[in-house]
GROMACS .gro file of C-alpha atoms in nm:
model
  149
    1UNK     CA    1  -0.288   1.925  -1.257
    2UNK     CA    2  -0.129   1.821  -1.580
    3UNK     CA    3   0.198   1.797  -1.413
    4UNK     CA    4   0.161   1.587  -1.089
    5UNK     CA    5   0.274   1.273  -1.051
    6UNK     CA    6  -0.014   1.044  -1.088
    7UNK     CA    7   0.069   0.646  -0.903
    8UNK     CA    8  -0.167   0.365  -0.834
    9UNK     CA    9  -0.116   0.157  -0.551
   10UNK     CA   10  -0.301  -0.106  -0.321
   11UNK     CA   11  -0.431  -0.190  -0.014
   12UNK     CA   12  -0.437  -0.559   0.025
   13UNK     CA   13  -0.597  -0.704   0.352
   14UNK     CA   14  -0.583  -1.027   0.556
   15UNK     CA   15  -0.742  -1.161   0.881
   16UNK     CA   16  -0.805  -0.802   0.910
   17UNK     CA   17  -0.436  -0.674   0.868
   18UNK     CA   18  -0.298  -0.475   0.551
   19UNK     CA   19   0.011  -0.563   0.364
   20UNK     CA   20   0.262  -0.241   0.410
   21UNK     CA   21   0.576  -0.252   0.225
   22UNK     CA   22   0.886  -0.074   0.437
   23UNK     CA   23   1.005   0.145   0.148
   24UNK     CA   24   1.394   0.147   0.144
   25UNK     CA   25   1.567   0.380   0.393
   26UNK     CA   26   1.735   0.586   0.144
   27UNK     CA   27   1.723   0.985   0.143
   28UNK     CA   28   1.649   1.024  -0.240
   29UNK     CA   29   1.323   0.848  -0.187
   30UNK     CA   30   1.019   0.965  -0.059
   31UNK     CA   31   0.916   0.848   0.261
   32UNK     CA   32   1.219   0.684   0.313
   33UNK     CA   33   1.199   0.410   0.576
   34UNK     CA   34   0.828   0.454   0.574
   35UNK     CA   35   0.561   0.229   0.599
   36UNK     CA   36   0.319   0.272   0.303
   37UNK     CA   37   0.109   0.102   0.059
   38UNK     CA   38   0.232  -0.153  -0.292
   39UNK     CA   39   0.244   0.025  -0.552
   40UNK     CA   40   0.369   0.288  -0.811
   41UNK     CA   41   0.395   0.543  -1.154
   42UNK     CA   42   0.145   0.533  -1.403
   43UNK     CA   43   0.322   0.457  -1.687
   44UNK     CA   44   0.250   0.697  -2.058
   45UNK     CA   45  -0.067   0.527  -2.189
   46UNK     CA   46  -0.145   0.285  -1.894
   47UNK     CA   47  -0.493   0.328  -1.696
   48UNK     CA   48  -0.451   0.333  -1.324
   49UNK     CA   49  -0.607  -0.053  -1.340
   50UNK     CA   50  -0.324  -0.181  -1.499
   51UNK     CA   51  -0.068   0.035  -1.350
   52UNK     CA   52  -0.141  -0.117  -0.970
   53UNK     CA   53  -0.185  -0.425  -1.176
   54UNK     CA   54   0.155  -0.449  -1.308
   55UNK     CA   55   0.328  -0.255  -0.994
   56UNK     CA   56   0.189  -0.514  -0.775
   57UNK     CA   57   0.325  -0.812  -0.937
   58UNK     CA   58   0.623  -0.635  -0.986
   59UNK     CA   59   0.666  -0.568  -0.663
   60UNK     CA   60   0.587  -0.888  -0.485
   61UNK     CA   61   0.473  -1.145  -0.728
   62UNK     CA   62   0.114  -1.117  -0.664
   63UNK     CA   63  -0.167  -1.146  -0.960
   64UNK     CA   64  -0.464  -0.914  -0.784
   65UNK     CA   65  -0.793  -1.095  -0.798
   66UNK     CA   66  -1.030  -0.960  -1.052
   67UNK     CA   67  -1.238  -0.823  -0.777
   68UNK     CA   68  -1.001  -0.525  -0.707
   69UNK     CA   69  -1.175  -0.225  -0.692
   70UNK     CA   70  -1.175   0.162  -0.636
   71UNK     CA   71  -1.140   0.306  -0.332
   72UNK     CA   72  -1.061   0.699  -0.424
   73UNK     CA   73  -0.815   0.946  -0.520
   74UNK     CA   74  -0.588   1.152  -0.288
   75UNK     CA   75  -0.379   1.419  -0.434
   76UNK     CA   76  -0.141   1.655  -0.262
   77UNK     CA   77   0.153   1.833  -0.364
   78UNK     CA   78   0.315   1.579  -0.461
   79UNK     CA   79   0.114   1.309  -0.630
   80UNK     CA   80  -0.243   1.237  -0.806
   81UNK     CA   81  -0.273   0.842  -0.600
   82UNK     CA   82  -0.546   0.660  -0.755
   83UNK     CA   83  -0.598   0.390  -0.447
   84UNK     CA   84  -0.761   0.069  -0.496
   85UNK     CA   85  -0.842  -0.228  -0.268
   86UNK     CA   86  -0.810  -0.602  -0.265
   87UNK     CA   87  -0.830  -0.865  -0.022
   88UNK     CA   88  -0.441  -1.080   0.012
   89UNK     CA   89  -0.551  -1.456  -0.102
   90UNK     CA   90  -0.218  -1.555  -0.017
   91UNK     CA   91   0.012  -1.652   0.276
   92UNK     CA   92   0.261  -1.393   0.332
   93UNK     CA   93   0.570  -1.622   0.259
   94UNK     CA   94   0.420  -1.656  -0.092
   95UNK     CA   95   0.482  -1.334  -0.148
   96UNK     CA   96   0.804  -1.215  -0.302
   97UNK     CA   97   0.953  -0.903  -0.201
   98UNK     CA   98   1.107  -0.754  -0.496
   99UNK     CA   99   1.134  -0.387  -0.403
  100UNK     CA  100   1.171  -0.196  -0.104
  101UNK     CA  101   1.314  -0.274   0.274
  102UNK     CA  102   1.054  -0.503   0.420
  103UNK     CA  103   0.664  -0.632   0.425
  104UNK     CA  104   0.407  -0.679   0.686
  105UNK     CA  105   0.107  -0.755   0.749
  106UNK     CA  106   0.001  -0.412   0.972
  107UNK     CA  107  -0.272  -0.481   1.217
  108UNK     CA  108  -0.504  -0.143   1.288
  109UNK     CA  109  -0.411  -0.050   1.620
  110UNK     CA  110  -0.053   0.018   1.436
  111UNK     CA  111  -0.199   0.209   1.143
  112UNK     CA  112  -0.383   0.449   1.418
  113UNK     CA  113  -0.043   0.495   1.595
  114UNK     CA  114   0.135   0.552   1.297
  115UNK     CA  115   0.419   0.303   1.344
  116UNK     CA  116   0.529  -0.030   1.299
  117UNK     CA  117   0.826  -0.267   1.400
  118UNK     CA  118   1.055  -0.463   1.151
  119UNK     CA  119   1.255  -0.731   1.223
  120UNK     CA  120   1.447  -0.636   0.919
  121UNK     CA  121   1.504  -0.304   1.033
  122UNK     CA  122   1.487  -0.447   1.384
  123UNK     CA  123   1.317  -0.108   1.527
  124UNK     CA  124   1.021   0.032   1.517
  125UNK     CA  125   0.933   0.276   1.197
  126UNK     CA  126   0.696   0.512   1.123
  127UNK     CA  127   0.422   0.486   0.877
  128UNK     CA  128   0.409   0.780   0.611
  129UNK     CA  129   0.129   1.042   0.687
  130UNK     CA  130  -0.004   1.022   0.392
  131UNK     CA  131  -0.038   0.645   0.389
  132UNK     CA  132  -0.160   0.606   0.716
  133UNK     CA  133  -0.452   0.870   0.654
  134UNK     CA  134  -0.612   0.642   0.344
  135UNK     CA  135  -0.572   0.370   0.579
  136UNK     CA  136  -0.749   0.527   0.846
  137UNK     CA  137  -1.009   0.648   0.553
  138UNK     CA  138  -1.047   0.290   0.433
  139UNK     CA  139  -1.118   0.102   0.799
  140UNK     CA  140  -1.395   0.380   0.878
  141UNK     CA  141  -1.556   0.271   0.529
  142UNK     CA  142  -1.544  -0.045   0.443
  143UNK     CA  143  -1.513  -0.200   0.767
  144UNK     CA  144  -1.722  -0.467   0.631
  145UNK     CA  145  -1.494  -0.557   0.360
  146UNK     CA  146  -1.152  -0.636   0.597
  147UNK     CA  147  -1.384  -0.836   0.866
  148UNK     CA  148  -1.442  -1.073   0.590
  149UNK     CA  149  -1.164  -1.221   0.501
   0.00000   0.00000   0.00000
């Protein structure tokens, strides 16, 4: 276990939507052209806490609220992800997009298709598997949580 990749990232929800970053569509990535969650590394000597802290305000400028919490872990083959959940206190356009190809606020009927248009990309792209099954994961549990807000 010592040597898989170990990343924090978010879910963020709003008016019962989840922010979804569209990574960029490059083949040296993974999940190129993917929908999936904010987030990133653990850096040497960081917890996951302030990892997702500092990738999501890295990523698009956002502070999380101090109420962020724990959802799980999900490992696999390739990663150790250490997902935690916060509601989006923000409009979208205060967001700033500093990595990736787009954002969007992804509604669940397009989480439990597994795809998602762009007007960036202008098409339709698919949500990475991974991704999409924590998503599905999180709306069967805390259903009470996204309704909220």
């Amino acid at each position: 276990m010592t040597n898989t990749k170990q990343v924090a990232i978010a879910i963020l929800y709003r008016d019962n939507k989840f922010l979804m970053q569209l990574r960029d569509n490059k083949p040296n990535l993974l999940y190129p052209g993917h929908w999936a969650f904010f987030g990133g590394h653990i850096e040497p000597g960081e917890t996951p806490e302030e990892a997702v802290q500092r990738e999501i305000l890295e990523e698009i400028g956002y502070t999380l609220p101090p109420t962020f919490s724990k959802f799980g872990c999900y490992s696999d083959e390739i990663a150790l992800r250490h997902v935690f959940h916060a509601p989006l206190l923000v409009e979208l356009d205060r967001l700033v997009l500093n990595e990736g190809w787009d954002m969007g606020l992804v509604a669940p009927e397009y989480v439990r298709q597994g795809s998602c248009y762009s007007a960036i990309a202008g098409e339709v792209r698919p949500m990475g598997a991974v991704h999409q099954r924590i998503l599905l994961d999180f709306i069967e549990r805390q259903p009470i949580a996204i309704a909220n807000i």
